Coordinates of C-alpha atoms in Angstrom, one line a residue:
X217 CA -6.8 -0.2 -24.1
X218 CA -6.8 3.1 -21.9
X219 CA -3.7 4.6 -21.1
X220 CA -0.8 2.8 -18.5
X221 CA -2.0 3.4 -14.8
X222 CA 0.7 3.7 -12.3
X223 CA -0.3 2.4 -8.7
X224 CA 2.0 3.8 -5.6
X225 CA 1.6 2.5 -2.1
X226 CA 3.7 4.5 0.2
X227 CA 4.1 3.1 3.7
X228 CA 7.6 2.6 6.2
X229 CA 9.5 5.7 7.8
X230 CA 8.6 8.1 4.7
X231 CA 5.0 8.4 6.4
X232 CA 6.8 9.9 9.3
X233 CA 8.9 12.1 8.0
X234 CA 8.0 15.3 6.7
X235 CA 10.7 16.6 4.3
X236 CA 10.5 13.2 2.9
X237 CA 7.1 12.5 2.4
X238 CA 6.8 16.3 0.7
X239 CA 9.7 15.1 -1.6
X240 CA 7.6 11.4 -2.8
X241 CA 4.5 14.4 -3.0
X242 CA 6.3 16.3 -5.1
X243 CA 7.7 13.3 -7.1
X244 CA 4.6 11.3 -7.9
X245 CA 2.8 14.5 -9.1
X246 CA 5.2 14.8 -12.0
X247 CA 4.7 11.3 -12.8
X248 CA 2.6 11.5 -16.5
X249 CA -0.5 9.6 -16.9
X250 CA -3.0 8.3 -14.6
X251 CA -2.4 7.5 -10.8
X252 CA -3.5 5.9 -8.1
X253 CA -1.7 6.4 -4.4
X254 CA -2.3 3.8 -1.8
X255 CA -1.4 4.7 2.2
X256 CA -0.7 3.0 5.3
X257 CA 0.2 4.9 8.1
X258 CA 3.6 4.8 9.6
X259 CA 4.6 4.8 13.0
X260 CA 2.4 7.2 13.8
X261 CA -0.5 5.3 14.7
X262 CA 1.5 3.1 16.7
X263 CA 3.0 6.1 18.7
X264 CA -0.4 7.5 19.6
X265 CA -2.0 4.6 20.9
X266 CA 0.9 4.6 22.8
X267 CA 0.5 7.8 23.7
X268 CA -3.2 7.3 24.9
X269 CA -2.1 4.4 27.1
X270 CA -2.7 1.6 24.3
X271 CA -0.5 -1.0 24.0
X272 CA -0.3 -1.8 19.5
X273 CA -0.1 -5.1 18.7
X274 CA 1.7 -6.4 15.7
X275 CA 1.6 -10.3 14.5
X276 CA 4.3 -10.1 11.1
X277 CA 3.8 -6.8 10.3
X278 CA -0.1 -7.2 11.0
X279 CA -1.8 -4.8 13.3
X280 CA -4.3 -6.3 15.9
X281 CA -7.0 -4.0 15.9
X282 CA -9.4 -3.9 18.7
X283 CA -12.4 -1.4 19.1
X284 CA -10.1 1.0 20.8
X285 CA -7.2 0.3 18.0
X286 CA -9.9 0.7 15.3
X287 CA -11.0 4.2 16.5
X288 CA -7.5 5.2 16.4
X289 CA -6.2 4.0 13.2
X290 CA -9.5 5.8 11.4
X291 CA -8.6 9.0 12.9
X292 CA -5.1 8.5 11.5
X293 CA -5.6 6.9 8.4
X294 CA -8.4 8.0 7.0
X295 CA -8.0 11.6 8.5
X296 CA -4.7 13.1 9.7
X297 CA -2.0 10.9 6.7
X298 CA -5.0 10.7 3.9
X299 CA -5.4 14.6 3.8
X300 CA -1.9 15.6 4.5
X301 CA -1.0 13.6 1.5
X302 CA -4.4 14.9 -0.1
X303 CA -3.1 18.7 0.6
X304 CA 0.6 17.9 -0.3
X305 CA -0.5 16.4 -3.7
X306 CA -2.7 19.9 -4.4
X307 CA -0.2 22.3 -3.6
X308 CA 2.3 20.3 -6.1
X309 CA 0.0 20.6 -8.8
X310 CA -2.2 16.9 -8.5
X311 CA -5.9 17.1 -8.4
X312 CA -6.3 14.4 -5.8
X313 CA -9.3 12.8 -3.7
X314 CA -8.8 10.9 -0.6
X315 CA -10.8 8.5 -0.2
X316 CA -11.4 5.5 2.5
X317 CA -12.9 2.0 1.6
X318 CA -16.1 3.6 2.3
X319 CA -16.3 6.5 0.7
X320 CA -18.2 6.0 -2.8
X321 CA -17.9 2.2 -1.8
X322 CA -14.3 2.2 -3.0
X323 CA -13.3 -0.9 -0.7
X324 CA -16.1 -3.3 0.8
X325 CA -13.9 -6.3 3.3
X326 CA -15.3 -8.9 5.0
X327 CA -14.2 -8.7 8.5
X328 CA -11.4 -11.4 9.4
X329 CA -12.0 -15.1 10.8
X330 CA -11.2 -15.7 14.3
X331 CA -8.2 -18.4 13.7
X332 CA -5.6 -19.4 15.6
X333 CA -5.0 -15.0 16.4
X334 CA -8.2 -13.1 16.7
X335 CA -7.4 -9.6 14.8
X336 CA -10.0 -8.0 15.4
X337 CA -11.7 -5.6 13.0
X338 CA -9.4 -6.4 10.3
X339 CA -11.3 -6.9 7.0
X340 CA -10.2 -9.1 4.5
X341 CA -10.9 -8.5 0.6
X342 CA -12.9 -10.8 -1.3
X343 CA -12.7 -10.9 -5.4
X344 CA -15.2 -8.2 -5.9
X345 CA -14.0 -6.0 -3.4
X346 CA -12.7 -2.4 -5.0
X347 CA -15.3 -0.7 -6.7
X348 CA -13.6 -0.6 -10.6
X349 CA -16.6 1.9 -11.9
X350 CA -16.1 4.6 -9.1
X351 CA -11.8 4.2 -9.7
X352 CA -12.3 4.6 -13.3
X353 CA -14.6 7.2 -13.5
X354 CA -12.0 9.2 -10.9
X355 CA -9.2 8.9 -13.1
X356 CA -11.1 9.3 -16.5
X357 CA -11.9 12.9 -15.2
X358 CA -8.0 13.5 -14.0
X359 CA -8.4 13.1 -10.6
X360 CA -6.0 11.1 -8.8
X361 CA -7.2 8.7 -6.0
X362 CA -5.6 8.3 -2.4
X363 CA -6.8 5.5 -1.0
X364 CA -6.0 4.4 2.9
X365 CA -6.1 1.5 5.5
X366 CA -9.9 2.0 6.1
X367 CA -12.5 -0.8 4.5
X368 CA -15.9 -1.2 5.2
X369 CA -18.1 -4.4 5.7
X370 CA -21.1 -2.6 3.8
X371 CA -23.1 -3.6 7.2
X372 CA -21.8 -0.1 9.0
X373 CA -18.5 -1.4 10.3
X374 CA -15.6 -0.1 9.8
X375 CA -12.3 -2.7 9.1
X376 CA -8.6 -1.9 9.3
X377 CA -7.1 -3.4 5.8
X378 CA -3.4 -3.9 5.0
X379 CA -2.4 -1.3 2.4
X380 CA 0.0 -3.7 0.3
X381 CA -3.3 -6.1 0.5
X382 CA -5.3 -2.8 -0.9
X383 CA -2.9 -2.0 -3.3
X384 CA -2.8 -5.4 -5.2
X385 CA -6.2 -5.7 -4.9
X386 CA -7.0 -2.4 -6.6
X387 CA -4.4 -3.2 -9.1
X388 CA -5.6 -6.9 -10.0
X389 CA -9.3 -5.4 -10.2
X390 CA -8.2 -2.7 -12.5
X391 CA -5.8 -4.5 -15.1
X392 CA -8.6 -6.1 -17.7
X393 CA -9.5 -2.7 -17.9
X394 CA -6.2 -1.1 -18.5
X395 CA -2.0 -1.9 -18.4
X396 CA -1.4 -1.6 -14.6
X397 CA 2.0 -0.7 -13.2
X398 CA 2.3 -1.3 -9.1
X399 CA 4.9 0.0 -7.3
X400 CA 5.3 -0.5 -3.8
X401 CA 7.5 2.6 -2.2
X402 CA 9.2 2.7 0.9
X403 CA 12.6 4.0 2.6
X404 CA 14.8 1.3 0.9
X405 CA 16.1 0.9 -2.5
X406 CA 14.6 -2.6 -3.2
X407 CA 14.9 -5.7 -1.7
X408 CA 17.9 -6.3 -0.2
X409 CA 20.0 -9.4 0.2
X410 CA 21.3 -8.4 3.3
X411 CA 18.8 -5.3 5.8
X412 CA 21.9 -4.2 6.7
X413 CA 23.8 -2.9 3.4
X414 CA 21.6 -0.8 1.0
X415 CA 23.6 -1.4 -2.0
X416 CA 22.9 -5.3 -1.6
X417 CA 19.3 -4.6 -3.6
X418 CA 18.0 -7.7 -5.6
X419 CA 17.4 -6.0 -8.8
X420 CA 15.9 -8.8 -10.3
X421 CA 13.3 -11.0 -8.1
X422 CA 11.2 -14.7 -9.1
X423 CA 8.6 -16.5 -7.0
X424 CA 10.5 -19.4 -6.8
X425 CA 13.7 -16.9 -5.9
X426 CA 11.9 -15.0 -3.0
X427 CA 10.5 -18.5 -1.5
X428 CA 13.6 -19.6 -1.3
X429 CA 15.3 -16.4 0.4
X430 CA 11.5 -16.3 2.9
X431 CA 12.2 -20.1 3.8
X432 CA 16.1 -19.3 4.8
X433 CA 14.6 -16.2 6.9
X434 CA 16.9 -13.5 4.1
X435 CA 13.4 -11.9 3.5
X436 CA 11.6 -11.8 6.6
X437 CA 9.3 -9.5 8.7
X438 CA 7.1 -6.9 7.2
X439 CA 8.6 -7.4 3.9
X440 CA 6.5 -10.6 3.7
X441 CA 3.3 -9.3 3.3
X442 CA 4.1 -7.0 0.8
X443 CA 5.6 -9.7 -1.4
X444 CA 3.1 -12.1 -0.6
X445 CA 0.8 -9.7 -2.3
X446 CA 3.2 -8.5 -5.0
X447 CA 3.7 -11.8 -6.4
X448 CA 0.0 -12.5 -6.2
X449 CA -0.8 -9.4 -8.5
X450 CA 1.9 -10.4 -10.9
X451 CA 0.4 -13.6 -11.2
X452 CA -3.1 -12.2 -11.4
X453 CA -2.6 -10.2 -14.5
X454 CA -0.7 -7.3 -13.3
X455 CA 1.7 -5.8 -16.1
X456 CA 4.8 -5.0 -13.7
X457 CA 5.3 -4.9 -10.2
X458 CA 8.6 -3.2 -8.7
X459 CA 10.0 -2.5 -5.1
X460 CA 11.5 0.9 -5.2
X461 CA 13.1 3.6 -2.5
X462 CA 10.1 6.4 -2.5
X463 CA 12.4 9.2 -2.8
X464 CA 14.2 7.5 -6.3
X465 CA 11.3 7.3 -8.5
X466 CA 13.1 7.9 -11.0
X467 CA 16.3 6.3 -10.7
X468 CA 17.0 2.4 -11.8
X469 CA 18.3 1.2 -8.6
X470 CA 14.8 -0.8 -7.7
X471 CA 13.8 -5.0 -7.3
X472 CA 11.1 -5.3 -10.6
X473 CA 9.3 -8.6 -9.7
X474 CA 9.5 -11.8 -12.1
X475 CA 7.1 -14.5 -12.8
X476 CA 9.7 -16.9 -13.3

């Protein structure tokens, strides 16, 4: 089997700080083997359409993307954060590509069901969704991807995607072909048994652990999603899953998800 690829999705306050984000840069291009970086966007996005006279709309942690919403977010996503991180990762030494769902057909989503919230052009991602051939062949030659919020439908349209969702989807597609490590990097030290107190990190994490602390509202918010999708990619073949601060890659204080 090829060699152990490490997936990163960055996302939270480290997107908008500078000094930070250069120091995760800096870190994950010293990180041996094959990578893979996966992006949201921060705050910024949200502070621009502000900016512009837009009101952002978030339904637990998900963004409500309108026409206006998705012209934004693809300006920031796929241009302004994905070459910053693009550039960053060069001048430390990593040959990366950015890349949206687009691009080589990395991503194709379907666009989201009007339910009970319409969101928009959010895309969702069916089973055959990442594009394995194009990911492999990238990192077979060195190259480290970076991919960001931006899907496509395949039909023209362009679909705003939730990077955690991206991020387990890329790493359940790509574990028959390889070990895949995910690790899903942000400004805290883990998952924390109490927001408030940084040292309270759950080092150890089950399915039937983290249902438990969702249902009594412990783990709530945006920390949903991205658990939601951790647990899913554990389940789906995924080698190890962990939860880490993005400025202590190296360091053991971290939550490493458990199937049971």
């Amino acid at each position: 089997m090829a060699e152990t690829l490490k997936i990163f999705k960055i996302g939270g306050a480290i997107l908008d700080e500078p000094a930070q984000l250069g120091r995760f840069v800096a870190a994950l291009a010293q990180v041996p083997g094959p990578r893979l970086l996966v992006h949201g966007g921060g705050r910024g996005a949200s502070q621009l359409l502000t900016q512009l006279g837009l009101q952002p709309q978030l339904v637990q942690g998900r963004r409500i993307t309108d026409a206006a919403t998705l012209d934004i977010v693809t300006m920031f996503y796929a241009g302004k954060t994905n070459k910053q991180l693009v550039a960053g990762l060069q001048a430390a030494g990593a040959n990366a590509l950015g890349l949206s769902g687009a691009d080589g057909n990395a991503i194709r989503a379907v666009r989201r069901p009007v339910g009970a919230i319409d969101y928009g052009f959010v895309g969702d991602l069916p089973a055959d969704a990442v594009n394995t051939s194009l990911l492999e062949l990238l990192l077979r030659a060195g190259i480290l991807p970076v991919l960001c919020a931006i899907t496509h439908d395949g039909h023209g349209q362009l679909l705003n995607t939730n990077a955690d969702t991206i991020a387990s989807a890329v790493a359940v597609a790509l574990a028959p072909r390889r070990a895949v490590e995910l690790h899903f990097c942000f400004e805290k030290n883990g998952v924390l048994a109490d927001v408030n107190d940084e040292s309270s990190v759950i080092e150890r994490l089950t399915a039937a652990e983290y249902a438990q602390l969702k249902a009594a509202g412990i783990i709530a918010a945006g920390m949903v999603p991205k658990l939601d999708n951790a647990f899913a990619a554990l389940e789906a073949g995924v080698e190890r899953v962990v939860i880490e601060n993005a400025l202590r890659l190296n360091e053991p204080v971290k939550t490493v998800l458990c199937r049971s």
